[in-house]
Structure formats: C-alpha cells, structure tokens
CSV table of C-alpha atoms in Angstrom, one decimal:
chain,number,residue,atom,x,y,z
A,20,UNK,CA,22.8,-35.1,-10.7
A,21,UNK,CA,21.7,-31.6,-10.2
A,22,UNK,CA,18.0,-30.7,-9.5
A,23,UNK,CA,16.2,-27.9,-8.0
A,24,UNK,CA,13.5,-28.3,-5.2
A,25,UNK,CA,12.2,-25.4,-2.8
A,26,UNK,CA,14.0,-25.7,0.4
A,27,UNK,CA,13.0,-27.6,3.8
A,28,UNK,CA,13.8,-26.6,7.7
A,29,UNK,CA,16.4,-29.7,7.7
A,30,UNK,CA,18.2,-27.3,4.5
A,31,UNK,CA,18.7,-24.6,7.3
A,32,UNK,CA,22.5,-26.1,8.3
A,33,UNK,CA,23.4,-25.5,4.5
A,34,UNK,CA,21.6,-22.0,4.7
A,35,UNK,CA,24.0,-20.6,7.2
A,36,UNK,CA,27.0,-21.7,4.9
A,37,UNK,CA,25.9,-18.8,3.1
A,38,UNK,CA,27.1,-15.3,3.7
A,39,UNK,CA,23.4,-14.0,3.0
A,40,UNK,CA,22.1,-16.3,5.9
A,41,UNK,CA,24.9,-16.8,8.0
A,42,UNK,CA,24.0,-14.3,11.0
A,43,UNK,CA,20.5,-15.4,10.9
A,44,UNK,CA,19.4,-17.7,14.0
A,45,UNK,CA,17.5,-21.1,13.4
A,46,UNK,CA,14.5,-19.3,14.2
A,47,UNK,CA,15.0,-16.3,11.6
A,48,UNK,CA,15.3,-19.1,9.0
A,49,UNK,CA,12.5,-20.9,9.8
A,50,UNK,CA,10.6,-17.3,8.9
A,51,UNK,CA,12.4,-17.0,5.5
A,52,UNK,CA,11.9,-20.4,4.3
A,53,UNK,CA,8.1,-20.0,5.1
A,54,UNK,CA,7.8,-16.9,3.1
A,55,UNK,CA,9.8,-18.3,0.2
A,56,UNK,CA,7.2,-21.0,0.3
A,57,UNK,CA,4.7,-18.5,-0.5
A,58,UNK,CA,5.8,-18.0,-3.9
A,59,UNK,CA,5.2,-14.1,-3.6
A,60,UNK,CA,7.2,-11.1,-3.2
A,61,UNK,CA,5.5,-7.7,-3.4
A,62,UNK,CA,2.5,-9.3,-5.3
A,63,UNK,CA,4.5,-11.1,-7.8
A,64,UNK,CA,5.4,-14.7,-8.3
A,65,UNK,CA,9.0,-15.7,-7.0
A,66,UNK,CA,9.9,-18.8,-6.3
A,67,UNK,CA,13.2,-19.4,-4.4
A,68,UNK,CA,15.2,-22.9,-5.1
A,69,UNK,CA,17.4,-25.0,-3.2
A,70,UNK,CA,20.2,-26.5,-5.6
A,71,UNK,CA,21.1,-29.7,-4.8
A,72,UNK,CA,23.8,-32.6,-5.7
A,73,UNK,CA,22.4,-35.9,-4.8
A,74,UNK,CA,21.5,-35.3,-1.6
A,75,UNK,CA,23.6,-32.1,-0.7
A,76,UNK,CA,22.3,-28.5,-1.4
A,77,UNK,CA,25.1,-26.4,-2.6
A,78,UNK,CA,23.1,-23.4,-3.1
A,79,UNK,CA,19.9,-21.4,-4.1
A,80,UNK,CA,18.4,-19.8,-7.5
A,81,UNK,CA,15.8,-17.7,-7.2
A,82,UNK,CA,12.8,-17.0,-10.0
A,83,UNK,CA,11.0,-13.4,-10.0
A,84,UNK,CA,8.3,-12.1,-11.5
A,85,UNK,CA,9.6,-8.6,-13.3
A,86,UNK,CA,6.6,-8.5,-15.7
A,87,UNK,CA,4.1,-10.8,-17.4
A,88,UNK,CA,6.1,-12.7,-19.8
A,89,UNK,CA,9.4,-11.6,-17.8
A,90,UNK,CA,11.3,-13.2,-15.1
A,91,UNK,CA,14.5,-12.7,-13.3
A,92,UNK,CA,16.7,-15.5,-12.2
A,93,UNK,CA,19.3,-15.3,-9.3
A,94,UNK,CA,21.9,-18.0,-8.4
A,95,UNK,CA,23.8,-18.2,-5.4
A,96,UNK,CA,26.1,-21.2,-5.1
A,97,UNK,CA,27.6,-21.3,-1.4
A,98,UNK,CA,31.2,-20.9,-1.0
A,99,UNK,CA,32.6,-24.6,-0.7
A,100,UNK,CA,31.1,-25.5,-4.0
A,101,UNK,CA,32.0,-22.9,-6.3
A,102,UNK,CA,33.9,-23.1,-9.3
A,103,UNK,CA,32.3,-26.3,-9.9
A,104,UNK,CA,29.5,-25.8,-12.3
A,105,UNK,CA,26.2,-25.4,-10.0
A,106,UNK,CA,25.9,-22.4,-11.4
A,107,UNK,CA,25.4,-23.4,-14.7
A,108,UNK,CA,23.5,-26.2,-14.1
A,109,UNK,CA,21.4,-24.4,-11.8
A,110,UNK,CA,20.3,-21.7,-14.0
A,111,UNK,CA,19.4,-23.9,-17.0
A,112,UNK,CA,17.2,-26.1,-14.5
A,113,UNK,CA,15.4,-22.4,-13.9
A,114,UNK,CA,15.6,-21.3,-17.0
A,115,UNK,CA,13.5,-24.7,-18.0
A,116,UNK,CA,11.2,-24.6,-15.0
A,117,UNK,CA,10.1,-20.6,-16.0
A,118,UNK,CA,9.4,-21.4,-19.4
A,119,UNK,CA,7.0,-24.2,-18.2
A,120,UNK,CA,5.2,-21.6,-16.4
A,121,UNK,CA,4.9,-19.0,-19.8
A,122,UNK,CA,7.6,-16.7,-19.0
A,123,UNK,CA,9.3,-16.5,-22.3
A,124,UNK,CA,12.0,-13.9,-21.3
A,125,UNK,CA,14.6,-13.6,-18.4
A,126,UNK,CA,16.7,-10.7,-17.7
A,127,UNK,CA,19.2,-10.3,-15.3
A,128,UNK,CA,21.2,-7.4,-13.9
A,129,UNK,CA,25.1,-8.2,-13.3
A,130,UNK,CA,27.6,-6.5,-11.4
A,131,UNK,CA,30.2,-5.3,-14.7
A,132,UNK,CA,32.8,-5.7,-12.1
A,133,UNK,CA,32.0,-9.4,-11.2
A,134,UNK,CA,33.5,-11.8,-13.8
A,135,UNK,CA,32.4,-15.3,-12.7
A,136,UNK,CA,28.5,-13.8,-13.3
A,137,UNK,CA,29.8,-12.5,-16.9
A,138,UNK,CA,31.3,-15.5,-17.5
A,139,UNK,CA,28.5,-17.6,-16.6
A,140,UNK,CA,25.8,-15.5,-18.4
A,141,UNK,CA,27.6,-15.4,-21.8
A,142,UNK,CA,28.0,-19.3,-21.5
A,143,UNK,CA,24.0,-19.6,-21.0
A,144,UNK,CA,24.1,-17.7,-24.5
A,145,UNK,CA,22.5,-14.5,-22.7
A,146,UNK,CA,22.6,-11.1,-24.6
A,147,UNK,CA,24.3,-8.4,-23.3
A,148,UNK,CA,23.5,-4.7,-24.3
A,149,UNK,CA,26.1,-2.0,-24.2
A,150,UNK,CA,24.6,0.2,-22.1
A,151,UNK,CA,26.0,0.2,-18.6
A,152,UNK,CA,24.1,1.5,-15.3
A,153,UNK,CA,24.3,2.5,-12.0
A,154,UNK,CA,22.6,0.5,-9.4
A,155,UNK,CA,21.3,2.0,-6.4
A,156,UNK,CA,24.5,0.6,-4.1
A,157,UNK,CA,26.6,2.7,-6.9
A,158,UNK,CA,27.8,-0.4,-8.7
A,159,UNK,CA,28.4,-0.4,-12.6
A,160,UNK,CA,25.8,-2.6,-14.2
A,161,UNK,CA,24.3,-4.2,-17.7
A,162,UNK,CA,21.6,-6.9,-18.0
A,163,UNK,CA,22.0,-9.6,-20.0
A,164,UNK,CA,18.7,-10.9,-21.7
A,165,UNK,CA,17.8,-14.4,-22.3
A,166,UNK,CA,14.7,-15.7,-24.8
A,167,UNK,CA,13.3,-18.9,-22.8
C-alpha cells in the first residue's frame, strides 16, 4: 500500500538514490530534511513527502503554495522504482491531502518534451491548455490544471 509521510533522517540512504540528492553528504541532508519540515518556502506553505511502499520509500511528492486556493504538486519517483505506478499513486494521495487543507486547484508545469510526466498528468484527468512556454532553463513547457 502506498502512503505519503514527511521524511525522517533514517530516509536519508533512500535520498541519495536520487539524482537530486545524490552528491549531497549525510550532513547536507540532515539540513534539507529540517527545512522541509518547516513546511515553508519563500513564505508559502510547502510540504515535501516521502512516498513509500510498505516500509520502503521509493520517492518524494512535493505540495507548494502558488496562490490561495492554488497548489503545485511535484513527484519524483527514484530510479529503481519507476515505471511502476508510484507516480500515480503518489499524486492522487497529494492531490487528496491538498484538498483537505482548502486548496481547490493544482497546476503543474511539464517539460512538453517529457512523456512519462504527459502521460501521467492526462491519466490523473489534468487539463492541458494549448499554449506552450518557455521556461527559464529554455525548455518547452504547458501546465496542465487539475480542480481538487
């Protein structure tokens, strides 16, 4: 069964599975998971989840604060467990857990180029508008929009 918790120091092996954390020392962790625990970024609530099958965390989705009502989700399922449906499971689980707090909207920006992202958006039922963008790496992008 898949269920999201925030993460713990003994979650910091898992961490450096990731590409994202990989070169970061134990120490450098420790930091990161302590400011996740805040539940703040720049003055906004964000809220940073371990994903985790039974007793294994496979990966991390992230909730963000873009506006009142708004939120942004972010899944990252490490390498070894990909292709397996965390994803999925993962953002639904966030989806649920913003909509307990009153966000009633989440929108999130997707590379166009990355089709397992597509993919997984347009199977949460997520709308996509035409309109492409430029991020500020110089990556094509659309949001897709989701009413919690």
């Amino acid at each position: 069964m898949i269920t999201l918790r925030n993460f713990l120091e003994s979650d910091i092996p898992a961490l450096q599975t990731c590409p994202a954390y990989s070169g970061l020392t134990r120490e450098e962790l420790r930091t990161l998971l302590a400011d996740w625990n805040t539940r703040r970024y720049d003055g906004q609530y964000f809220e940073m989840f371990a994903v985790v099958d039974g007793e294994q965390v496979v990966g991390s989705v992230s909730l963000y604060q873009r506006a009142a009502h708004l939120i942004s989700c972010g899944p990252e399922i490490f390498p070894p467990h990909r292709r397996k449906g965390y994803g999925y499971a993962a953002m639904r689980l966030a989806f649920t857990a913003a909509k307990a707090k009153g966000y009633t909207v989440a929108v999130q920006q997707v590379r166009t180029d990355n089709a397992a992202s597509v993919a997984l958006h347009e199977k949460l039922g997520c709308e996509r508008p035409k309109d492409v963008f430029q991020n500020a790496k110089g990556h094509a992008v659309c949001f897709y929009i989701k009413v919690l």
